[in-house]
């Protein structure tokens, strides 16, 4: 038993914590997210419907049986000639009929082909919808992942700031003992330490929230998040980005596919009111309870029909389908406008963030130098604790803002990529 405990302890030390990269997180989200699986099943469902619709042209073969009771005796089968006194047909009041029937739609105005085509287009459109959602889902993973890393950097900065304040606290305590500093300076440092510790706790809670979101999106337990190398990557010209948007965007492609389906539904509505040619064949045997005869008969028939009066239903149905077609065409334009606006806003934010990074670098350099000067002034007795603490705070704020800006530009770059390829980000 003791050996088993040692073995378990050794395994817990040697086995590393489960780590995940941003690419692995994206793949897990696509693999495990329920809506992706639901859309995959929808695609399969419409493919099965398409296959079933195509097979309708082959018709259907049915077995049938029925029992009939008449109020008076009837012949078992239709009479094909005048009855003979020497060979009278069997008459029965109760009979059982059983046999086989075949029905085939020879021509339905193109309805069968259109129905199967519409199912095929719907399967394709849902597949496009799935692809669009995958891009959005990956961006949500990226957003949570990179936000977590940014918070982690913020936590590290806060901890460094806390260490700096704790060192300052010791220096002040030593200065108080020697009579160099006033006790009120120690209270000021302790107050700032308390504030920083509170900020660290807040950041840790936010990290926990991001980790929970990431675990919900990926459908897996995550222990360690691997770092991401964040570098500034210039964007292509805006003209190129807008061109890529119209060419690659899955949501625009989806709306165009829905518009095509609406056009085919107009054709289908017209076909439903078109000429129809059907084939019907039957072979039946009738057994009479009174005569005990079992008489067979069969026939083949073809029918042609064309609706000539529908009380205005044909016009209303076709008009409804046409209005739906126009609606889908307008949706394509609306989506293009919304995506262009989203892309324009994201590009503007990205450019601003790059400009902000440049100014923050200068601000950090200035804050470091200001803190150094204030520290020298305080140590020499010429400065104040307020100025020193303010300088430290400004340096922390500038460093944290710079690190956050690097992650923000990476998030925005991925957002732009998602808008171009995926769809609207709400």
CSV table of C-alpha atoms in Angstrom, one decimal:
chain,number,residue,atom,x,y,z
A,1,UNK,CA,0.0,0.0,0.0
A,2,UNK,CA,2.9,2.3,0.8
A,3,UNK,CA,4.5,1.6,-2.5
A,4,UNK,CA,1.2,2.4,-4.3
A,5,UNK,CA,1.1,5.8,-2.6
A,6,UNK,CA,4.7,6.5,-3.6
A,7,UNK,CA,3.9,5.5,-7.2
A,8,UNK,CA,0.8,7.8,-7.4
A,9,UNK,CA,2.9,10.7,-5.9
A,10,UNK,CA,5.7,10.1,-8.4
A,11,UNK,CA,3.2,10.1,-11.3
A,12,UNK,CA,1.6,13.3,-10.1
A,13,UNK,CA,5.1,15.0,-10.1
A,14,UNK,CA,6.4,13.6,-13.4
A,15,UNK,CA,3.2,13.9,-15.6
A,16,UNK,CA,3.0,17.5,-16.9
A,17,UNK,CA,-0.3,19.5,-16.7
A,18,UNK,CA,-2.4,19.3,-19.8
A,19,UNK,CA,-1.5,22.3,-22.1
A,20,UNK,CA,-3.4,23.6,-25.1
A,21,UNK,CA,-2.3,25.9,-27.9
A,22,UNK,CA,-4.6,28.4,-29.7
A,23,UNK,CA,-4.7,26.2,-32.8
A,24,UNK,CA,-5.7,23.1,-30.8
A,25,UNK,CA,-8.4,25.2,-29.0
A,26,UNK,CA,-9.9,26.2,-32.3
A,27,UNK,CA,-9.9,22.6,-33.6
A,28,UNK,CA,-11.5,21.3,-30.4
A,29,UNK,CA,-14.2,24.0,-30.6
A,30,UNK,CA,-15.0,23.0,-34.2
A,31,UNK,CA,-15.0,19.3,-33.3
A,32,UNK,CA,-17.1,19.5,-30.1
A,33,UNK,CA,-19.4,22.5,-30.4
A,34,UNK,CA,-23.1,21.2,-30.5
A,35,UNK,CA,-24.3,23.6,-33.2
A,36,UNK,CA,-21.6,22.4,-35.6
A,37,UNK,CA,-22.8,18.9,-35.1
A,38,UNK,CA,-26.4,20.0,-35.5
A,39,UNK,CA,-25.6,21.7,-38.9
A,40,UNK,CA,-23.7,18.6,-40.1
A,41,UNK,CA,-26.8,16.4,-39.4
A,42,UNK,CA,-29.0,19.0,-41.3
A,43,UNK,CA,-26.7,18.7,-44.3
A,44,UNK,CA,-27.0,14.9,-44.2
A,45,UNK,CA,-30.8,15.2,-43.7
A,46,UNK,CA,-31.2,17.3,-46.9
A,47,UNK,CA,-29.0,15.0,-48.8
A,48,UNK,CA,-31.2,12.1,-47.9
A,49,UNK,CA,-34.3,14.2,-48.9
A,50,UNK,CA,-32.6,14.9,-52.2
A,51,UNK,CA,-32.0,11.2,-52.8
A,52,UNK,CA,-35.6,10.4,-51.8
A,53,UNK,CA,-37.0,13.1,-54.2
A,54,UNK,CA,-35.0,11.7,-57.1
A,55,UNK,CA,-36.4,8.2,-56.5
A,56,UNK,CA,-40.0,9.4,-56.8
A,57,UNK,CA,-39.8,9.2,-60.6
A,58,UNK,CA,-39.5,5.4,-60.3
A,59,UNK,CA,-43.0,5.3,-58.7
A,60,UNK,CA,-44.2,3.0,-56.0
A,61,UNK,CA,-45.4,-0.6,-55.8
A,62,UNK,CA,-48.0,-1.5,-53.1
A,63,UNK,CA,-49.7,-4.6,-51.8
A,64,UNK,CA,-53.3,-4.1,-50.8
A,65,UNK,CA,-56.2,-6.1,-49.3
A,66,UNK,CA,-59.7,-5.1,-48.3
A,67,UNK,CA,-63.0,-6.7,-47.1
A,68,UNK,CA,-66.3,-5.5,-48.6
A,69,UNK,CA,-69.9,-6.2,-47.5
A,70,UNK,CA,-72.8,-5.2,-49.9
A,71,UNK,CA,-76.5,-4.7,-49.1
A,72,UNK,CA,-77.2,-7.1,-52.0
A,73,UNK,CA,-75.1,-9.5,-54.0
A,74,UNK,CA,-72.7,-8.1,-56.6
A,75,UNK,CA,-70.5,-9.7,-59.2
A,76,UNK,CA,-66.9,-10.4,-58.0
A,77,UNK,CA,-65.3,-8.6,-60.9
A,78,UNK,CA,-66.5,-6.0,-63.5
A,79,UNK,CA,-68.5,-7.6,-66.4
A,80,UNK,CA,-66.6,-7.5,-69.7
A,81,UNK,CA,-69.5,-9.0,-71.7
A,82,UNK,CA,-73.2,-10.0,-71.4
A,83,UNK,CA,-73.7,-12.9,-69.0
A,84,UNK,CA,-74.7,-16.3,-70.3
A,85,UNK,CA,-77.5,-18.4,-68.7
A,86,UNK,CA,-75.2,-21.4,-69.0
A,87,UNK,CA,-72.3,-19.6,-67.4
A,88,UNK,CA,-73.6,-17.0,-65.0
A,89,UNK,CA,-71.0,-14.8,-63.2
A,90,UNK,CA,-70.6,-15.4,-59.5
A,91,UNK,CA,-72.6,-13.1,-57.2
A,92,UNK,CA,-71.5,-12.5,-53.7
A,93,UNK,CA,-72.6,-10.2,-50.9
A,94,UNK,CA,-69.3,-10.4,-49.0
A,95,UNK,CA,-65.8,-10.5,-50.6
A,96,UNK,CA,-62.1,-10.1,-49.9
A,97,UNK,CA,-59.9,-8.3,-52.5
A,98,UNK,CA,-56.1,-8.6,-52.5
A,99,UNK,CA,-53.5,-7.7,-55.1
A,100,UNK,CA,-50.7,-5.4,-56.2
A,101,UNK,CA,-50.7,-1.8,-57.5
A,102,UNK,CA,-48.1,0.3,-59.3
A,103,UNK,CA,-48.1,4.1,-59.6
A,104,UNK,CA,-45.6,6.1,-61.5
A,105,UNK,CA,-45.5,9.9,-62.1
A,106,UNK,CA,-44.4,9.9,-65.8
A,107,UNK,CA,-44.3,13.7,-66.1
A,108,UNK,CA,-44.9,16.3,-63.4
A,109,UNK,CA,-43.9,19.5,-65.2
A,110,UNK,CA,-40.4,19.2,-63.9
A,111,UNK,CA,-41.5,19.2,-60.3
A,112,UNK,CA,-39.5,16.1,-59.2
A,113,UNK,CA,-36.2,17.5,-60.7
A,114,UNK,CA,-36.8,20.9,-59.1
A,115,UNK,CA,-37.6,19.4,-55.6
A,116,UNK,CA,-34.4,17.3,-55.7
A,117,UNK,CA,-32.4,20.3,-56.9
A,118,UNK,CA,-33.8,22.5,-54.1
A,119,UNK,CA,-32.9,19.9,-51.5
A,120,UNK,CA,-29.3,19.7,-52.9
A,121,UNK,CA,-29.0,23.5,-52.8
A,122,UNK,CA,-30.3,23.6,-49.2
A,123,UNK,CA,-27.7,21.0,-48.2
A,124,UNK,CA,-25.0,23.2,-49.8
A,125,UNK,CA,-26.3,26.4,-48.2
A,126,UNK,CA,-26.3,24.7,-44.7
A,127,UNK,CA,-22.8,23.5,-45.3
A,128,UNK,CA,-21.8,27.1,-46.1
A,129,UNK,CA,-23.6,28.2,-43.0
A,130,UNK,CA,-21.6,25.7,-41.0
A,131,UNK,CA,-18.3,27.0,-42.5
A,132,UNK,CA,-19.4,30.6,-41.7
A,133,UNK,CA,-20.1,29.6,-38.1
A,134,UNK,CA,-16.8,27.8,-37.8
A,135,UNK,CA,-15.0,31.1,-38.5
A,136,UNK,CA,-17.1,32.9,-35.9
A,137,UNK,CA,-16.5,30.1,-33.4
A,138,UNK,CA,-12.8,30.2,-34.0
A,139,UNK,CA,-12.8,34.0,-33.4
A,140,UNK,CA,-14.7,33.5,-30.1
A,141,UNK,CA,-12.0,31.0,-29.1
A,142,UNK,CA,-9.2,33.4,-30.1
A,143,UNK,CA,-10.9,36.3,-28.3
A,144,UNK,CA,-11.1,34.3,-25.0
A,145,UNK,CA,-7.6,32.8,-25.4
A,146,UNK,CA,-5.8,36.1,-26.2
A,147,UNK,CA,-7.8,38.0,-23.6
A,148,UNK,CA,-6.7,35.4,-21.0
A,149,UNK,CA,-3.1,35.9,-22.1
A,150,UNK,CA,-3.5,39.7,-21.9
A,151,UNK,CA,-4.9,39.4,-18.4
A,152,UNK,CA,-2.0,37.1,-17.4
A,153,UNK,CA,0.4,39.7,-18.6
A,154,UNK,CA,-1.5,42.3,-16.6
A,155,UNK,CA,-1.3,40.0,-13.5
A,156,UNK,CA,2.5,39.7,-14.0
A,157,UNK,CA,2.8,43.4,-14.2
A,158,UNK,CA,0.7,43.9,-11.1
A,159,UNK,CA,2.8,41.4,-9.2
A,160,UNK,CA,6.0,43.2,-10.3
A,161,UNK,CA,4.5,46.4,-9.2
A,162,UNK,CA,3.5,44.8,-5.9
A,163,UNK,CA,7.1,43.6,-5.3
A,164,UNK,CA,8.4,47.1,-6.1
A,165,UNK,CA,6.0,48.5,-3.5
A,166,UNK,CA,6.9,45.9,-0.9
A,167,UNK,CA,10.6,46.8,-1.4
A,168,UNK,CA,9.7,50.4,-1.1
A,169,UNK,CA,7.8,49.6,2.1
A,170,UNK,CA,10.9,48.0,3.6
A,171,UNK,CA,13.1,51.0,2.6
A,172,UNK,CA,10.5,53.3,4.2
A,173,UNK,CA,10.4,51.3,7.4
A,174,UNK,CA,14.2,51.4,7.6
A,175,UNK,CA,14.1,55.1,6.9
A,176,UNK,CA,11.5,55.7,9.7
A,177,UNK,CA,13.7,53.8,12.2
A,178,UNK,CA,16.6,56.1,11.3
A,179,UNK,CA,14.4,59.2,11.4
A,180,UNK,CA,14.8,59.9,7.7
A,181,UNK,CA,11.2,59.3,6.6
A,182,UNK,CA,7.8,60.1,8.2
A,183,UNK,CA,5.4,57.4,9.3
A,184,UNK,CA,2.7,58.8,7.1
A,185,UNK,CA,4.8,57.7,4.1
A,186,UNK,CA,4.5,54.1,5.3
A,187,UNK,CA,0.7,54.4,5.5
A,188,UNK,CA,0.6,55.7,1.9
A,189,UNK,CA,2.7,52.7,0.7
A,190,UNK,CA,0.6,50.2,2.5
A,191,UNK,CA,-2.6,51.7,1.0
A,192,UNK,CA,-1.2,51.4,-2.5
A,193,UNK,CA,-0.1,47.8,-1.7
A,194,UNK,CA,-3.7,47.0,-0.7
A,195,UNK,CA,-5.0,48.6,-3.9
A,196,UNK,CA,-2.6,46.6,-6.1
A,197,UNK,CA,-3.5,43.3,-4.3
A,198,UNK,CA,-7.2,44.1,-4.9
A,199,UNK,CA,-6.4,44.6,-8.6
A,200,UNK,CA,-4.6,41.3,-8.7
A,201,UNK,CA,-7.6,39.5,-7.3
A,202,UNK,CA,-9.9,41.2,-9.8
A,203,UNK,CA,-7.6,40.2,-12.7
A,204,UNK,CA,-7.5,36.6,-11.4
A,205,UNK,CA,-11.3,36.4,-11.4
A,206,UNK,CA,-11.4,37.7,-15.0
A,207,UNK,CA,-8.8,35.1,-16.0
A,208,UNK,CA,-11.0,32.4,-14.4
A,209,UNK,CA,-14.0,33.7,-16.4
A,210,UNK,CA,-12.0,33.6,-19.7
A,211,UNK,CA,-10.8,30.1,-18.9
A,212,UNK,CA,-14.4,29.0,-18.3
A,213,UNK,CA,-15.6,30.5,-21.6
A,214,UNK,CA,-12.7,28.7,-23.4
A,215,UNK,CA,-13.5,25.4,-21.7
A,216,UNK,CA,-17.2,25.8,-22.7
A,217,UNK,CA,-16.3,26.6,-26.3
A,218,UNK,CA,-13.8,23.7,-26.7
A,219,UNK,CA,-15.7,21.2,-24.6
A,220,UNK,CA,-12.6,20.1,-22.7
A,221,UNK,CA,-10.9,20.7,-19.4
A,222,UNK,CA,-7.9,23.1,-19.8
A,223,UNK,CA,-5.1,23.4,-17.2
A,224,UNK,CA,-2.4,25.3,-19.0
A,225,UNK,CA,-2.7,27.9,-21.9
A,226,UNK,CA,0.3,28.0,-24.0
A,227,UNK,CA,1.6,31.5,-24.9
A,228,UNK,CA,1.2,33.1,-28.3
A,229,UNK,CA,3.9,35.0,-30.1
A,230,UNK,CA,2.3,38.4,-30.8
A,231,UNK,CA,3.8,40.5,-33.6
A,232,UNK,CA,2.6,43.4,-35.5
A,233,UNK,CA,1.6,42.4,-39.0
A,234,UNK,CA,0.6,45.1,-41.5
A,235,UNK,CA,-2.7,44.8,-43.3
A,236,UNK,CA,-3.1,44.6,-47.1
A,237,UNK,CA,-4.6,47.8,-48.7
A,238,UNK,CA,-8.2,48.4,-47.8
A,239,UNK,CA,-9.2,48.0,-51.5
A,240,UNK,CA,-7.8,44.5,-51.4
A,241,UNK,CA,-9.6,43.7,-48.1
A,242,UNK,CA,-13.0,44.8,-49.5
A,243,UNK,CA,-12.4,42.8,-52.6
A,244,UNK,CA,-11.6,39.7,-50.5
A,245,UNK,CA,-14.7,40.3,-48.5
A,246,UNK,CA,-17.0,40.0,-51.5
A,247,UNK,CA,-15.1,37.1,-52.9
A,248,UNK,CA,-14.5,34.9,-49.8
A,249,UNK,CA,-17.2,35.7,-47.3
A,250,UNK,CA,-19.3,32.6,-46.4
A,251,UNK,CA,-22.3,34.6,-45.1
A,252,UNK,CA,-22.6,36.5,-48.4
A,253,UNK,CA,-22.2,33.1,-50.2
A,254,UNK,CA,-25.0,31.7,-48.0
A,255,UNK,CA,-27.4,34.6,-48.8
A,256,UNK,CA,-26.7,34.2,-52.5
A,257,UNK,CA,-27.4,30.5,-52.3
A,258,UNK,CA,-30.7,31.3,-50.5
A,259,UNK,CA,-31.5,33.7,-53.3
A,260,UNK,CA,-30.9,30.9,-55.9
A,261,UNK,CA,-33.1,28.6,-53.9
A,262,UNK,CA,-35.9,31.2,-53.9
A,263,UNK,CA,-35.6,31.5,-57.7
A,264,UNK,CA,-36.0,27.7,-58.0
A,265,UNK,CA,-39.0,27.8,-55.7
A,266,UNK,CA,-40.7,30.2,-58.1
A,267,UNK,CA,-40.1,27.6,-60.9
A,268,UNK,CA,-41.4,24.8,-58.6
A,269,UNK,CA,-44.5,26.8,-57.8
A,270,UNK,CA,-45.3,27.1,-61.5
A,271,UNK,CA,-44.6,23.4,-62.1
A,272,UNK,CA,-47.1,22.5,-59.4
A,273,UNK,CA,-49.8,24.0,-61.6
A,274,UNK,CA,-48.5,22.5,-64.8
A,275,UNK,CA,-49.5,19.4,-66.9
A,276,UNK,CA,-49.2,16.0,-65.2
A,277,UNK,CA,-49.0,12.5,-66.7
A,278,UNK,CA,-49.4,9.5,-64.4
A,279,UNK,CA,-49.3,5.8,-65.0
A,280,UNK,CA,-51.4,3.4,-62.9
A,281,UNK,CA,-51.4,-0.4,-63.0
A,282,UNK,CA,-53.3,-2.9,-60.9
A,283,UNK,CA,-53.8,-6.7,-60.5
A,284,UNK,CA,-56.5,-7.8,-58.1
A,285,UNK,CA,-58.1,-11.1,-57.0
A,286,UNK,CA,-61.6,-11.1,-55.5
A,287,UNK,CA,-62.8,-14.0,-53.3
A,288,UNK,CA,-66.5,-14.3,-52.8
A,289,UNK,CA,-67.8,-15.9,-49.6
A,290,UNK,CA,-71.1,-17.0,-51.2
A,291,UNK,CA,-69.8,-18.5,-54.4
A,292,UNK,CA,-66.3,-19.5,-53.1
A,293,UNK,CA,-65.0,-18.2,-56.4
A,294,UNK,CA,-61.5,-16.5,-56.7
A,295,UNK,CA,-61.7,-14.2,-59.7
A,296,UNK,CA,-58.7,-12.1,-61.0
A,297,UNK,CA,-58.7,-9.0,-63.0
A,298,UNK,CA,-56.1,-6.3,-63.9
A,299,UNK,CA,-55.7,-3.1,-65.8
A,300,UNK,CA,-53.2,-0.4,-66.8
A,301,UNK,CA,-54.2,3.3,-67.2
A,302,UNK,CA,-52.5,6.5,-68.0
A,303,UNK,CA,-54.0,9.9,-67.0
A,304,UNK,CA,-53.2,13.5,-68.1
A,305,UNK,CA,-54.4,16.4,-66.1
A,306,UNK,CA,-54.0,20.2,-66.3
A,307,UNK,CA,-55.6,22.5,-63.7
A,308,UNK,CA,-57.5,25.2,-65.6
A,309,UNK,CA,-59.3,26.9,-62.6
A,310,UNK,CA,-57.8,27.4,-59.2
A,311,UNK,CA,-59.8,30.3,-57.9
A,312,UNK,CA,-56.7,32.5,-58.0
A,313,UNK,CA,-54.5,30.2,-55.9
A,314,UNK,CA,-52.0,29.8,-58.7
A,315,UNK,CA,-51.4,33.5,-59.1
A,316,UNK,CA,-51.2,34.0,-55.3
A,317,UNK,CA,-48.7,31.2,-54.8
A,318,UNK,CA,-46.5,32.3,-57.7
A,319,UNK,CA,-46.6,35.9,-56.5
A,320,UNK,CA,-45.7,34.8,-53.0
A,321,UNK,CA,-42.7,32.9,-54.3
A,322,UNK,CA,-41.6,35.9,-56.4
A,323,UNK,CA,-41.8,38.2,-53.4
A,324,UNK,CA,-39.7,35.8,-51.4
A,325,UNK,CA,-37.1,35.8,-54.2
A,326,UNK,CA,-37.0,39.6,-54.2
A,327,UNK,CA,-36.6,39.5,-50.4
A,328,UNK,CA,-33.6,37.1,-50.6
A,329,UNK,CA,-32.0,39.4,-53.2
A,330,UNK,CA,-32.3,42.4,-50.8
A,331,UNK,CA,-30.9,40.3,-48.0
A,332,UNK,CA,-27.7,39.8,-50.0
A,333,UNK,CA,-27.3,43.5,-50.4
A,334,UNK,CA,-28.0,44.2,-46.8
A,335,UNK,CA,-25.5,41.6,-45.6
A,336,UNK,CA,-22.8,43.1,-47.9
A,337,UNK,CA,-23.4,46.6,-46.5
A,338,UNK,CA,-23.3,45.4,-42.9
A,339,UNK,CA,-20.1,43.4,-43.5
A,340,UNK,CA,-18.4,46.4,-45.2
A,341,UNK,CA,-19.3,48.5,-42.2
A,342,UNK,CA,-18.0,46.0,-39.8
A,343,UNK,CA,-14.8,45.6,-41.8
A,344,UNK,CA,-14.3,49.4,-42.0
A,345,UNK,CA,-14.8,49.7,-38.3
A,346,UNK,CA,-12.4,46.9,-37.5
A,347,UNK,CA,-9.7,48.3,-39.8
A,348,UNK,CA,-10.1,51.7,-38.2
A,349,UNK,CA,-9.7,50.2,-34.7
A,350,UNK,CA,-6.7,48.2,-35.9
A,351,UNK,CA,-5.0,51.4,-37.3
A,352,UNK,CA,-5.7,53.2,-34.1
A,353,UNK,CA,-4.3,50.4,-32.0
A,354,UNK,CA,-1.0,50.4,-34.0
A,355,UNK,CA,-0.8,54.2,-33.5
A,356,UNK,CA,-1.5,53.7,-29.8
A,357,UNK,CA,1.3,51.1,-29.5
A,358,UNK,CA,3.8,53.6,-30.8
A,359,UNK,CA,2.7,56.3,-28.4
A,360,UNK,CA,2.6,53.8,-25.4
A,361,UNK,CA,6.2,52.7,-26.1
A,362,UNK,CA,7.2,56.4,-25.7
A,363,UNK,CA,5.0,56.7,-22.6
A,364,UNK,CA,6.6,53.7,-21.0
A,365,UNK,CA,10.1,55.1,-21.6
A,366,UNK,CA,9.1,58.4,-20.1
A,367,UNK,CA,7.4,56.7,-17.1
A,368,UNK,CA,10.5,54.6,-16.3
A,369,UNK,CA,12.7,57.7,-16.4
A,370,UNK,CA,10.2,59.7,-14.3
A,371,UNK,CA,10.1,56.9,-11.7
A,372,UNK,CA,13.9,56.7,-11.5
A,373,UNK,CA,14.1,60.5,-11.0
A,374,UNK,CA,11.4,60.5,-8.3
A,375,UNK,CA,13.0,57.6,-6.5
A,376,UNK,CA,16.4,59.5,-6.4
A,377,UNK,CA,14.6,62.6,-5.2
A,378,UNK,CA,12.7,60.8,-2.4
A,379,UNK,CA,15.9,58.9,-1.3
A,380,UNK,CA,17.7,62.2,-1.1
A,381,UNK,CA,14.9,63.8,0.9
A,382,UNK,CA,14.0,66.3,-1.8
A,383,UNK,CA,11.0,64.4,-3.2
A,384,UNK,CA,7.6,63.3,-1.8
A,385,UNK,CA,6.0,59.9,-1.4
A,386,UNK,CA,3.0,61.0,-3.4
A,387,UNK,CA,5.1,61.9,-6.4
A,388,UNK,CA,7.0,58.6,-6.2
A,389,UNK,CA,3.9,56.4,-5.9
A,390,UNK,CA,2.3,58.3,-8.7
A,391,UNK,CA,5.3,57.7,-10.9
A,392,UNK,CA,5.3,54.0,-10.1
A,393,UNK,CA,1.6,53.8,-10.8
A,394,UNK,CA,2.0,55.6,-14.2
A,395,UNK,CA,4.7,53.3,-15.2
A,396,UNK,CA,2.6,50.2,-14.4
A,397,UNK,CA,-0.4,51.6,-16.2
A,398,UNK,CA,1.7,52.4,-19.3
A,399,UNK,CA,3.3,49.0,-19.3
A,400,UNK,CA,0.0,47.2,-18.8
A,401,UNK,CA,-1.6,49.3,-21.6
A,402,UNK,CA,1.3,48.5,-24.0
A,403,UNK,CA,1.0,44.7,-23.4
A,404,UNK,CA,-2.8,44.9,-23.7
A,405,UNK,CA,-2.5,46.9,-27.0
A,406,UNK,CA,-0.3,44.2,-28.5
A,407,UNK,CA,-2.9,41.5,-27.8
A,408,UNK,CA,-5.7,43.8,-28.9
A,409,UNK,CA,-4.1,44.4,-32.3
A,410,UNK,CA,-3.8,40.6,-32.7
A,411,UNK,CA,-7.4,40.1,-31.7
A,412,UNK,CA,-8.4,42.8,-34.2
A,413,UNK,CA,-6.3,41.3,-37.0
A,414,UNK,CA,-8.1,37.9,-36.4
A,415,UNK,CA,-11.4,39.8,-36.3
A,416,UNK,CA,-10.7,41.3,-39.7
A,417,UNK,CA,-9.8,37.9,-41.0
A,418,UNK,CA,-13.0,36.4,-39.6
A,419,UNK,CA,-15.2,39.2,-41.1
A,420,UNK,CA,-13.6,38.7,-44.5
A,421,UNK,CA,-14.0,34.9,-44.5
A,422,UNK,CA,-16.8,34.1,-42.0
A,423,UNK,CA,-19.6,36.5,-41.4
A,424,UNK,CA,-21.0,39.2,-39.0
A,425,UNK,CA,-19.5,39.3,-35.5
A,426,UNK,CA,-22.2,40.3,-33.0
